[in-house]
Amino acid sequence: MKINTIRYSFKQGFINIRRNLLFSLASIGTIIACLFLFGVFYSVVYNMKHEVKMIEDSLTVTVFFEQGIDEQRIMEIGNEIKSISNVETINYISSDVAWKSYVDDVYNGDMNYVQNIFGEDNPLEDASSYELTLKDISKQDATVKTIKAIPNVRKVNSSDGTANSLNSINKFVGYASLGLIGILLLVSMFLISNTITIGISVRKEEIAIMKLIGAKDSFVRTPFLVEGVMIGVIGSVIPVILLYFMYDGVVDYLAKHYNVVANLIHFVSTGEIIKGVAPIALLLGVGIGFFASLLTTHKHLHV
Amino acid sequence: MIVLDHVTMQYPTGKKALDDVTFHINKGEFVFIVGSSGSGKTTLIKLLLKELTPTKGEITVEGKRYSRLKRKEIPMLRRKLGVVFQDFRLLKDRTVFENVAFAQQVIEKSMKEIRREVPAMLTMVGLADQYKQYPRELSGGEQQRVAIARAMINRPDIILADEPTGDLDPKNSEEIMTLLDEINKKGTTVVVVTHNREIVDEMKKRVIRLKKGKIISDVEEGGYRYED
Ligand SMILES: Nc1ncnc2c1ncn2[C@@H]1O[C@H](COP(=O)(O)OP(=O)(O)O)[C@@H](O)[C@H]1O
Ligand SMILES: [Mg+2]
């Protein structure tokens, strides 16, 4: 396409938007609402995910062995645990390390005192263990069951389901927001399509003449595609900017007014949120703008 | 250069607007197509512009058989055809200059070419002074000149005019016909659909007469006198 034609298409695209300002604004407004909502949900879900990950990382599963088995067998058990797909890390805690951390915890690390009572003996002789972290806490029960079935495993300690329930709330919020955003995207598409349809009907005579003079389909169509894409771009840049300024404000507000929240949740930085939201929002905005006008021009221009 | 070979056009309503029409128009000819209202003249123009597809028969223009033409080739075909209407069909929100320039923009000519060619064309149709005016500020005859300038700016091989003087007074009508005659003398093939008896009689051109979709006469240096 020639430079002149590109310039023409942009000019006409903007003229379309301006001529038909009310509908253009309605379309832009809907996309803004839709993508802003997307940004808000993204922030919530992303923060919750982040929180779950932190909790998950701090949760461990501890595996103890039957008394009197040798190190060879303990290594075999270790290999078997490693081969379970949900196991992320595995860490061997020897009885010495276990005893030392017990002394640290219970006797404030006072080895002299402890030696007076126990001498050189290690009361936790048979308490060596594996400490595991899991990839997916929601599958903890199944994993524990699998480990318990390994011969010579005496006991498996695991944590409760906090992370688990947080995870399922997160999933629910995720799906609910996806559904809502999907509906809003459809509404935006419908509005853009209406805007373009009006633009086409206003310029019906002009388009008819263009075609008789010998305009290519692409020439007739491009201004409307530009119009759709511009609506999409404006509709996606504004909510990202809004989110950028509001996210910090909301986090600050929560931190100041709800100490509990601030202590409980470790908010992700604005930059990280925007880095995630901006490309998706732009893609969605431009995408629906483009496709809405593609479909509409296809229908009304018979191109 | 223009060949209609047993062309029939039946609208979806069942109306046969053209019925087995066959004729040849050679390069450089000036042809009137006459006939009473509803005889199928506009339908014929629309077929030549490939706005409509005949239900039977073949149209060939400059060797291009319309039935074999792909959708993508239609713009190129239309660039060889300049078209003029009874109601001018100018863009009301654009000046005389912009209306003519529009035709070049649409076929993606550069600004440089547009700036060079539009003033020359406006001079040719006698509107050089009025390039800044809007269609509503012009008389009917002047508006039709703008339309002719727009049709001619891309140097088509053929001009198709559908009742170009239908809305004009006798003086303006004559001027428009004179302009079309000049264009024809410079080598462009001109096909004019008209009702204008005086002009047809006076100009002594080939006259194809339609009645109810059929050709009832085709006379060199004819007149309107064959009217029934
Ligand atoms: N789009 C259409 N659908 C159905 N019938 C049509 C259509 N256009 C024209 N006709 C009919 O076809 C006949 C020829 O019309 P037209 O070519 O416009 O005649 P003319 O231009 O000679 O007055 C008329 O009877 C008219 O009513
Ligand atoms: Mg007619």
Coordinates of C-alpha atoms and ligand atoms in Angstrom, one line a residue:
Chain A
M1 CA 0.0 0.0 0.0
K2 CA 1.3 3.4 -0.9
I3 CA 2.3 6.1 1.7
N4 CA -0.4 8.4 0.3
T5 CA -3.0 5.7 0.8
I6 CA -1.9 5.0 4.3
R7 CA -2.1 8.7 5.1
Y8 CA -5.6 8.8 3.5
S9 CA -6.7 5.8 5.5
F10 CA -5.6 7.3 8.8
K11 CA -7.2 10.6 8.1
Q12 CA -10.5 9.0 7.1
G13 CA -10.3 6.7 10.0
F14 CA -10.0 9.7 12.4
I15 CA -12.7 11.6 10.5
N16 CA -15.0 8.5 11.0
I17 CA -14.4 8.5 14.7
R18 CA -15.0 12.2 15.0
R19 CA -18.1 12.3 12.8
N20 CA -19.6 9.5 14.8
L21 CA -18.3 10.7 18.1
L22 CA -21.1 9.4 20.4
F23 CA -20.9 5.9 19.2
S24 CA -17.1 5.9 19.1
L25 CA -17.1 7.1 22.7
A26 CA -19.6 4.4 23.7
S27 CA -17.3 1.8 22.1
I28 CA -14.2 3.2 23.6
G29 CA -16.0 3.4 27.0
T30 CA -17.0 -0.2 27.0
I31 CA -13.6 -1.4 26.1
I32 CA -12.1 0.8 28.8
A33 CA -14.6 -0.7 31.4
C34 CA -13.9 -4.2 30.1
L35 CA -10.1 -3.9 30.2
F36 CA -10.0 -2.0 33.4
L37 CA -12.0 -4.7 35.0
F38 CA -9.6 -7.2 33.5
G39 CA -6.8 -5.2 35.1
V40 CA -8.5 -5.2 38.5
F41 CA -9.1 -9.0 38.4
Y42 CA -5.6 -9.6 37.1
S43 CA -4.2 -7.7 40.1
V44 CA -6.4 -9.6 42.6
V45 CA -5.7 -13.0 41.1
Y46 CA -2.0 -12.2 40.6
N47 CA -1.6 -11.1 44.2
M48 CA -3.4 -14.2 45.5
K49 CA -1.4 -16.5 43.3
H50 CA 1.7 -14.8 44.6
E51 CA 0.5 -15.3 48.2
V52 CA -0.4 -18.9 47.6
K53 CA 3.1 -19.5 46.1
M54 CA 4.7 -18.0 49.2
I55 CA 2.6 -20.2 51.5
E56 CA 3.2 -23.2 49.3
D57 CA 7.0 -22.6 49.4
S58 CA 6.8 -22.5 53.2
L59 CA 4.8 -25.6 53.5
T60 CA 6.7 -28.9 53.7
V61 CA 5.9 -32.5 53.9
T62 CA 8.1 -34.6 56.2
V63 CA 8.7 -38.2 55.7
F64 CA 10.0 -40.5 58.5
F65 CA 11.3 -44.0 58.3
E66 CA 10.8 -47.2 60.2
Q67 CA 13.5 -47.9 62.8
G68 CA 16.6 -49.7 62.0
I69 CA 16.8 -49.4 58.2
D70 CA 20.1 -48.6 56.7
E71 CA 21.3 -45.6 54.7
Q72 CA 21.2 -47.6 51.5
R73 CA 17.4 -48.1 52.0
I74 CA 16.9 -44.5 52.9
M75 CA 18.5 -43.4 49.6
E76 CA 16.3 -45.8 47.7
I77 CA 13.2 -44.3 49.4
G78 CA 14.6 -40.9 48.5
N79 CA 14.8 -41.9 44.8
E80 CA 11.3 -43.2 44.8
I81 CA 10.0 -39.9 46.3
K82 CA 11.9 -37.9 43.7
S83 CA 10.2 -39.8 40.9
I84 CA 6.8 -38.6 42.0
S85 CA 5.9 -35.8 39.6
N86 CA 4.3 -33.5 42.2
V87 CA 7.5 -33.3 44.3
E88 CA 9.4 -30.1 43.7
T89 CA 12.4 -30.4 46.1
I90 CA 13.6 -33.1 48.5
N91 CA 16.0 -32.5 51.3
Y92 CA 17.5 -35.1 53.6
I93 CA 17.6 -34.2 57.2
S94 CA 20.0 -36.4 59.1
S95 CA 19.4 -37.3 62.7
D96 CA 22.3 -35.0 63.7
V97 CA 20.8 -32.0 61.9
A98 CA 17.4 -32.9 63.3
W99 CA 18.8 -33.1 66.9
K100 CA 20.6 -29.8 66.4
S101 CA 17.6 -28.0 65.3
Y102 CA 15.6 -29.6 68.1
V103 CA 18.2 -28.2 70.6
D104 CA 18.0 -24.8 68.9
D105 CA 14.2 -24.8 69.1
V106 CA 13.7 -26.3 72.6
Y107 CA 16.9 -25.4 74.6
N108 CA 17.8 -22.2 72.8
G109 CA 20.8 -23.9 71.4
D110 CA 22.4 -24.5 74.8
M111 CA 24.6 -27.5 74.0
N112 CA 26.3 -27.6 77.3
Y113 CA 23.1 -27.9 79.2
V114 CA 21.9 -30.6 76.8
Q115 CA 25.1 -32.6 77.1
N116 CA 24.7 -32.6 80.8
I117 CA 21.4 -34.4 80.4
F118 CA 21.9 -36.6 77.3
G119 CA 25.7 -37.0 77.2
E120 CA 26.9 -37.6 73.6
D121 CA 23.8 -39.6 72.7
N122 CA 21.4 -38.4 70.1
P123 CA 17.9 -39.0 71.4
L124 CA 16.6 -38.6 67.8
E125 CA 18.8 -41.4 66.5
D126 CA 16.1 -42.7 64.4
A127 CA 14.5 -39.4 63.5
S128 CA 16.2 -38.7 60.2
S129 CA 13.8 -37.6 57.6
Y130 CA 13.1 -36.2 54.1
E131 CA 11.6 -32.7 53.8
L132 CA 9.7 -32.1 50.6
T133 CA 8.1 -29.2 48.9
L134 CA 5.3 -29.9 46.4
K135 CA 4.6 -28.3 43.1
D136 CA 0.9 -28.2 43.6
I137 CA -0.5 -28.1 47.1
S138 CA -4.0 -29.0 46.0
K139 CA -2.7 -32.5 45.1
Q140 CA -1.0 -32.9 48.5
D141 CA -3.3 -35.7 49.8
A142 CA -2.7 -37.9 46.8
T143 CA 1.0 -37.4 47.0
V144 CA 1.1 -38.2 50.7
K145 CA -0.8 -41.4 50.0
T146 CA 1.7 -42.4 47.4
I147 CA 4.6 -41.8 49.7
K148 CA 2.9 -43.7 52.6
A149 CA 2.7 -46.7 50.3
I150 CA 6.5 -46.9 49.9
P151 CA 7.8 -49.7 52.1
N152 CA 9.7 -48.7 55.3
V153 CA 8.0 -45.3 55.4
R154 CA 6.7 -45.0 59.0
K155 CA 5.0 -41.6 59.0
V156 CA 4.3 -38.6 56.8
N157 CA 3.6 -35.2 58.3
S158 CA 1.8 -32.7 56.2
S159 CA 0.3 -29.3 56.7
D160 CA -3.4 -28.4 56.6
G161 CA -5.3 -27.2 53.6
T162 CA -5.0 -23.3 54.0
A163 CA -3.1 -23.0 50.7
N164 CA -5.5 -25.5 49.2
S165 CA -8.6 -23.5 49.9
L166 CA -6.9 -20.2 49.0
N167 CA -6.1 -21.8 45.7
S168 CA -9.6 -22.8 45.0
I169 CA -10.9 -19.3 45.8
N170 CA -8.3 -18.0 43.4
K171 CA -9.5 -20.4 40.7
F172 CA -13.1 -19.3 41.3
V173 CA -12.2 -15.6 41.1
G174 CA -10.2 -16.4 38.0
Y175 CA -13.0 -18.2 36.2
A176 CA -15.7 -15.7 37.3
S177 CA -13.7 -12.8 36.0
L178 CA -12.9 -14.5 32.8
G179 CA -16.6 -15.1 32.2
L180 CA -17.5 -11.5 33.0
I181 CA -14.6 -10.1 30.8
G182 CA -15.7 -12.4 28.0
I183 CA -19.3 -11.0 28.1
L184 CA -17.9 -7.4 28.2
L185 CA -15.7 -8.2 25.2
L186 CA -18.7 -9.4 23.3
V187 CA -20.5 -6.2 24.2
S188 CA -17.5 -4.1 23.1
M189 CA -17.4 -6.0 19.8
F190 CA -21.1 -5.4 19.2
L191 CA -20.7 -1.7 19.9
I192 CA -17.7 -1.3 17.7
S193 CA -19.5 -3.2 15.0
N194 CA -22.5 -0.8 15.3
T195 CA -20.2 2.2 15.2
I196 CA -18.6 1.0 12.0
T197 CA -21.9 0.1 10.5
I198 CA -23.1 3.7 11.1
G199 CA -19.9 5.0 9.7
I200 CA -20.4 3.0 6.6
S201 CA -24.0 4.0 6.2
V202 CA -23.1 7.7 6.5
R203 CA -20.6 7.3 3.8
K204 CA -22.6 5.0 1.6
E205 CA -22.7 7.4 -1.4
E206 CA -19.0 8.1 -1.1
I207 CA -18.2 4.3 -1.0
A208 CA -20.5 3.6 -4.0
I209 CA -18.6 6.3 -6.0
M210 CA -15.3 5.1 -4.9
K211 CA -16.1 1.6 -6.1
L212 CA -17.4 2.9 -9.4
I213 CA -14.2 4.9 -9.9
G214 CA -12.2 1.7 -9.4
A215 CA -11.1 1.7 -5.7
K216 CA -9.7 -1.6 -4.6
D217 CA -11.6 -3.4 -1.8
S218 CA -8.7 -2.8 0.5
F219 CA -8.8 0.9 -0.2
V220 CA -12.4 1.1 0.7
R221 CA -12.0 -1.1 3.8
T222 CA -8.8 0.2 5.4
P223 CA -10.2 3.5 6.9
F224 CA -12.7 1.4 8.8
L225 CA -10.1 -1.0 10.0
V226 CA -8.1 1.9 11.1
E227 CA -11.2 3.3 12.9
G228 CA -11.7 -0.1 14.7
V229 CA -8.1 -0.4 15.7
M230 CA -7.9 3.2 16.9
I231 CA -10.9 2.6 19.1
G232 CA -9.2 -0.5 20.4
V233 CA -5.9 1.2 21.1
I234 CA -7.5 4.2 22.9
G235 CA -9.8 1.7 24.8
S236 CA -6.8 -0.3 26.0
V237 CA -4.3 2.5 26.8
I238 CA -6.6 4.4 29.1
P239 CA -7.4 1.5 31.5
V240 CA -3.7 0.6 31.8
I241 CA -2.9 4.2 32.8
L242 CA -5.9 4.2 35.2
L243 CA -4.7 0.9 36.7
Y244 CA -1.1 2.2 37.0
F245 CA -2.2 5.2 39.1
M246 CA -4.9 3.4 41.1
Y247 CA -3.1 0.3 42.0
D248 CA -0.5 2.1 44.0
G249 CA -3.2 4.2 45.7
V250 CA -5.2 1.1 46.7
V251 CA -2.2 -0.8 48.0
D252 CA -1.2 2.3 50.0
Y253 CA -4.7 2.7 51.3
L254 CA -5.0 -0.9 52.4
A255 CA -1.5 -0.8 54.0
K256 CA -2.4 2.3 56.0
H257 CA -5.9 1.5 57.1
Y258 CA -5.9 -2.3 57.4
N259 CA -2.7 -3.4 59.2
V260 CA -3.9 -6.9 59.1
V261 CA -4.1 -6.9 55.4
A262 CA -0.8 -5.3 55.0
N263 CA 0.9 -7.9 57.3
L264 CA -0.9 -10.8 55.8
I265 CA -0.5 -10.1 52.1
H266 CA 2.7 -9.3 50.3
F267 CA 1.5 -7.0 47.5
V268 CA 3.2 -7.4 44.1
S269 CA 4.7 -4.2 42.8
T270 CA 2.8 -1.9 40.3
G271 CA 5.5 -2.5 37.7
E272 CA 5.0 -6.2 37.8
I273 CA 1.2 -5.9 37.5
I274 CA 1.4 -3.4 34.6
K275 CA 4.0 -5.6 32.8
G276 CA 1.5 -8.4 32.9
V277 CA -1.7 -6.4 32.1
A278 CA -0.5 -3.9 29.4
P279 CA 0.4 -6.3 26.6
I280 CA -2.7 -8.4 27.2
A281 CA -4.9 -5.4 27.3
L282 CA -3.4 -3.9 24.2
L283 CA -3.7 -7.2 22.3
L284 CA -7.3 -7.6 23.4
G285 CA -8.2 -4.0 22.5
V286 CA -6.5 -4.0 19.1
G287 CA -7.8 -7.5 18.5
I288 CA -11.4 -6.9 19.1
G289 CA -11.2 -3.5 17.3
F290 CA -9.7 -5.1 14.3
F291 CA -12.0 -8.2 14.1
A292 CA -15.1 -6.2 14.8
S293 CA -14.4 -3.9 11.8
L294 CA -13.1 -6.8 9.7
L295 CA -16.4 -8.6 10.2
T296 CA -18.5 -5.5 9.8
T297 CA -16.8 -4.3 6.6
H298 CA -17.0 -7.8 5.2
K299 CA -20.8 -7.8 5.8
H300 CA -21.6 -4.2 4.7
L301 CA -19.0 -3.5 2.0
H302 CA -19.3 -6.9 0.3
V303 CA -15.6 -7.1 0.4
Chain B
M1 CA -14.2 -2.5 -27.9
I2 CA -17.6 -2.9 -26.3
V3 CA -19.5 -6.0 -27.2
L4 CA -22.8 -7.3 -25.9
D5 CA -23.6 -10.8 -27.1
H6 CA -27.1 -11.9 -26.5
V7 CA -27.3 -10.2 -23.1
T8 CA -30.4 -10.8 -21.0
M9 CA -30.8 -9.2 -17.6
Q10 CA -33.7 -10.4 -15.4
Y11 CA -34.0 -8.9 -12.0
P12 CA -34.7 -11.2 -9.0
T13 CA -38.2 -9.7 -9.1
G14 CA -38.7 -11.5 -12.4
K15 CA -38.6 -8.3 -14.4
K16 CA -36.6 -8.7 -17.7
A17 CA -34.9 -5.3 -18.0
L18 CA -32.9 -6.3 -21.0
D19 CA -33.9 -9.1 -23.4
D20 CA -31.3 -10.7 -25.8
V21 CA -29.4 -7.5 -26.6
T22 CA -26.5 -7.7 -29.0
F23 CA -24.4 -4.8 -30.3
H24 CA -20.8 -3.7 -31.0
I25 CA -19.3 -0.3 -30.2
N26 CA -15.9 0.4 -31.8
K27 CA -13.1 2.4 -30.3
G28 CA -13.6 6.1 -30.7
E29 CA -17.3 6.0 -31.4
F30 CA -19.9 8.3 -30.0
V31 CA -23.2 6.5 -29.4
F32 CA -26.5 7.6 -28.1
I33 CA -28.7 5.1 -26.3
V34 CA -32.3 6.2 -26.4
G35 CA -35.7 4.8 -25.3
S36 CA -38.5 5.6 -23.0
S37 CA -38.4 5.4 -19.3
G38 CA -38.1 1.8 -18.1
S39 CA -36.7 0.5 -21.4
G40 CA -33.5 -0.8 -19.7
K41 CA -31.0 2.0 -20.4
T42 CA -29.7 2.3 -16.8
T43 CA -29.6 -1.4 -16.5
L44 CA -27.3 -1.5 -19.6
I45 CA -25.0 1.1 -18.0
K46 CA -24.9 -0.9 -14.7
L47 CA -24.0 -4.1 -16.6
L48 CA -21.2 -2.3 -18.4
L49 CA -19.9 -1.1 -15.0
K50 CA -20.2 -4.7 -13.7
E51 CA -22.5 -3.5 -11.0
L52 CA -24.8 -6.2 -12.2
T53 CA -24.2 -9.6 -13.8
P54 CA -26.3 -10.6 -16.8
T55 CA -28.5 -13.6 -16.4
K56 CA -27.6 -14.7 -19.9
G57 CA -25.1 -13.7 -22.6
E58 CA -21.6 -12.2 -22.5
I59 CA -20.3 -8.7 -22.2
T60 CA -16.7 -8.0 -23.5
V61 CA -15.0 -4.7 -23.0
E62 CA -11.4 -4.2 -24.4
G63 CA -11.1 -7.9 -24.8
K64 CA -12.1 -8.6 -21.1
R65 CA -14.9 -11.1 -20.9
Y66 CA -17.0 -10.1 -17.9
S67 CA -18.0 -13.7 -17.0
R68 CA -14.4 -14.6 -16.6
L69 CA -13.5 -11.5 -14.6
K70 CA -12.4 -12.2 -11.0
R71 CA -13.6 -9.9 -8.2
K72 CA -10.1 -8.6 -7.8
E73 CA -10.0 -7.5 -11.4
I74 CA -13.1 -5.3 -11.3
P75 CA -11.4 -2.2 -10.0
M76 CA -8.9 -2.3 -12.8
L77 CA -11.7 -2.7 -15.3
R78 CA -13.6 0.3 -13.9
R79 CA -10.5 2.5 -14.1
K80 CA -10.9 2.2 -17.9
L81 CA -14.5 3.4 -17.6
G82 CA -15.5 7.0 -16.6
V83 CA -19.0 7.4 -15.5
V84 CA -21.4 10.4 -15.4
F85 CA -24.9 10.4 -13.8
Q86 CA -28.0 12.5 -14.2
D87 CA -27.8 13.7 -10.6
F88 CA -24.0 14.3 -10.8
R89 CA -23.2 12.3 -7.6
L90 CA -20.6 14.8 -6.3
L91 CA -19.5 14.7 -2.7
K92 CA -21.3 17.6 -1.1
D93 CA -18.7 18.1 1.7
R94 CA -15.9 18.6 -0.7
T95 CA -14.8 21.4 -3.0
V96 CA -14.6 21.1 -6.8
F97 CA -10.9 20.4 -6.6
E98 CA -11.3 17.8 -3.9
N99 CA -14.1 16.1 -5.9
V100 CA -11.9 15.7 -8.9
A101 CA -8.8 14.8 -6.8
F102 CA -10.9 12.2 -5.0
A103 CA -11.0 10.1 -8.2
Q104 CA -7.2 10.0 -8.2
Q105 CA -6.9 9.4 -4.5
V106 CA -9.1 6.4 -4.9
I107 CA -6.8 4.8 -7.4
E108 CA -3.8 5.7 -5.2
K109 CA -2.2 8.4 -7.3
S110 CA 0.5 10.5 -5.5
M111 CA -0.2 14.0 -4.2
K112 CA 2.3 15.2 -6.8
E113 CA 0.3 13.8 -9.7
I114 CA -2.9 15.1 -8.2
R115 CA -1.6 18.6 -7.9
R116 CA -0.4 18.5 -11.5
E117 CA -3.4 16.9 -13.2
V118 CA -6.5 18.3 -11.4
P119 CA -6.0 22.0 -12.4
A120 CA -5.4 21.0 -16.0
M121 CA -8.6 19.0 -16.0
L122 CA -10.6 21.8 -14.4
T123 CA -9.3 24.1 -17.1
M124 CA -10.5 21.7 -19.8
V125 CA -14.0 21.7 -18.4
G126 CA -14.0 25.4 -17.9
L127 CA -14.0 25.5 -14.1
A128 CA -10.5 26.6 -13.3
D129 CA -11.7 29.6 -11.3
Q130 CA -14.2 27.7 -9.2
Y131 CA -11.9 25.0 -7.8
K132 CA -12.5 26.2 -4.2
Q133 CA -16.3 26.2 -4.4
Y134 CA -18.6 23.5 -3.0
P135 CA -21.2 21.8 -5.3
R136 CA -24.1 23.6 -3.7
E137 CA -22.6 26.9 -4.9
L138 CA -22.6 25.8 -8.5
S139 CA -25.3 25.6 -11.2
G140 CA -26.4 22.2 -12.5
G141 CA -24.4 22.6 -15.6
E142 CA -21.3 23.4 -13.6
Q143 CA -21.8 20.5 -11.3
Q144 CA -22.1 18.2 -14.3
R145 CA -18.8 19.6 -15.6
V146 CA -17.2 18.7 -12.3
A147 CA -18.6 15.2 -12.6
I148 CA -17.2 14.9 -16.2
A149 CA -13.8 16.2 -14.9
R150 CA -13.9 13.5 -12.2
A151 CA -14.8 10.8 -14.8
M152 CA -12.0 12.0 -17.1
I153 CA -9.2 12.6 -14.7
N154 CA -7.9 9.0 -14.7
R155 CA -7.9 9.0 -18.6
P156 CA -10.5 6.3 -19.1
D157 CA -10.9 4.7 -22.6
I158 CA -14.6 4.9 -22.4
I159 CA -17.1 7.4 -20.9
L160 CA -20.5 6.1 -19.9
A161 CA -23.1 8.9 -19.2
D162 CA -26.6 8.0 -17.9
E163 CA -28.9 10.9 -18.8
P164 CA -26.2 13.6 -18.2
T165 CA -28.5 16.4 -19.2
G166 CA -31.7 15.1 -17.6
D167 CA -31.7 17.8 -14.9
L168 CA -30.3 20.6 -17.1
D169 CA -31.8 23.5 -19.1
P170 CA -31.4 23.4 -22.9
K171 CA -28.4 25.8 -22.9
N172 CA -26.5 23.8 -20.3
S173 CA -27.5 20.6 -21.9
E174 CA -26.0 21.7 -25.2
E175 CA -22.8 22.8 -23.5
I176 CA -22.4 19.4 -21.7
M177 CA -23.0 17.5 -25.0
T178 CA -20.4 19.8 -26.7
L179 CA -17.9 18.9 -23.9
L180 CA -18.6 15.2 -24.4
D181 CA -18.2 15.6 -28.1
E182 CA -14.8 17.3 -27.6
I183 CA -13.7 14.5 -25.3
N184 CA -14.8 12.0 -28.0
K185 CA -12.8 13.9 -30.6
K186 CA -9.7 13.5 -28.5
G187 CA -10.1 9.7 -28.8
T188 CA -12.3 8.6 -25.9
T189 CA -15.2 6.3 -26.7
V190 CA -18.5 7.9 -25.5
V191 CA -21.8 6.2 -24.7
V192 CA -24.6 8.6 -23.7
V193 CA -28.0 7.5 -22.5
T194 CA -30.5 10.3 -23.1
H195 CA -34.0 11.5 -23.5
N196 CA -33.0 14.7 -25.2
R197 CA -34.6 14.7 -28.6
E198 CA -33.2 18.0 -29.9
I199 CA -29.6 17.1 -29.1
V200 CA -29.8 13.6 -30.6
D201 CA -31.4 15.0 -33.8
E202 CA -28.8 17.7 -34.0
M203 CA -25.6 15.8 -33.3
K204 CA -26.0 13.1 -36.0
K205 CA -24.4 10.3 -34.1
R206 CA -25.1 6.6 -34.0
V207 CA -28.4 6.0 -32.1
I208 CA -29.3 2.7 -30.5
R209 CA -32.9 2.6 -29.5
L210 CA -34.3 0.3 -26.8
K211 CA -37.9 -0.6 -26.1
K212 CA -38.9 -2.8 -23.3
G213 CA -35.4 -4.2 -23.1
K214 CA -35.0 -5.0 -26.8
I215 CA -33.0 -3.1 -29.4
I216 CA -35.6 -1.9 -32.0
S217 CA -33.2 0.1 -34.1
D218 CA -29.5 0.9 -34.4
V219 CA -28.8 3.7 -36.9
E220 CA -25.6 5.6 -37.9
E221 CA -26.1 9.4 -38.0
G222 CA -29.6 8.7 -36.6
G223 CA -32.1 11.0 -34.9
Y224 CA -34.8 10.7 -32.3
R225 CA -37.4 10.7 -35.0
Y226 CA -37.9 6.9 -34.9
E227 CA -39.8 7.4 -31.6
D228 CA -43.0 5.5 -31.7
Ligands
LIG1 N1 -33.1 -3.3 -9.0 C1 -34.2 -3.6 -9.7 N2 -35.0 -4.6 -9.3 C2 -36.1 -4.9 -10.1 N3 -36.4 -4.3 -11.2 C3 -35.7 -3.2 -11.6 C4 -34.5 -2.8 -10.9 N4 -34.0 -1.8 -11.5 C5 -34.7 -1.5 -12.6 N5 -35.8 -2.4 -12.7 C6 -36.8 -2.5 -13.7 O1 -36.2 -2.8 -15.0 C7 -36.7 -2.0 -16.0 C8 -35.6 -1.2 -16.6 O2 -35.2 -0.2 -15.7 P1 -34.0 0.8 -16.1 O3 -32.9 0.1 -16.6 O4 -33.8 1.7 -14.9 O5 -34.7 1.7 -17.2 P2 -34.4 3.1 -17.8 O6 -33.1 3.5 -17.2 O7 -34.4 2.9 -19.3 O8 -35.5 4.0 -17.4 C9 -37.8 -1.2 -15.4 O9 -39.0 -1.8 -15.6 C10 -37.5 -1.1 -13.9 O10 -38.6 -1.1 -13.1
MG2 MG -32.5 5.3 -16.2

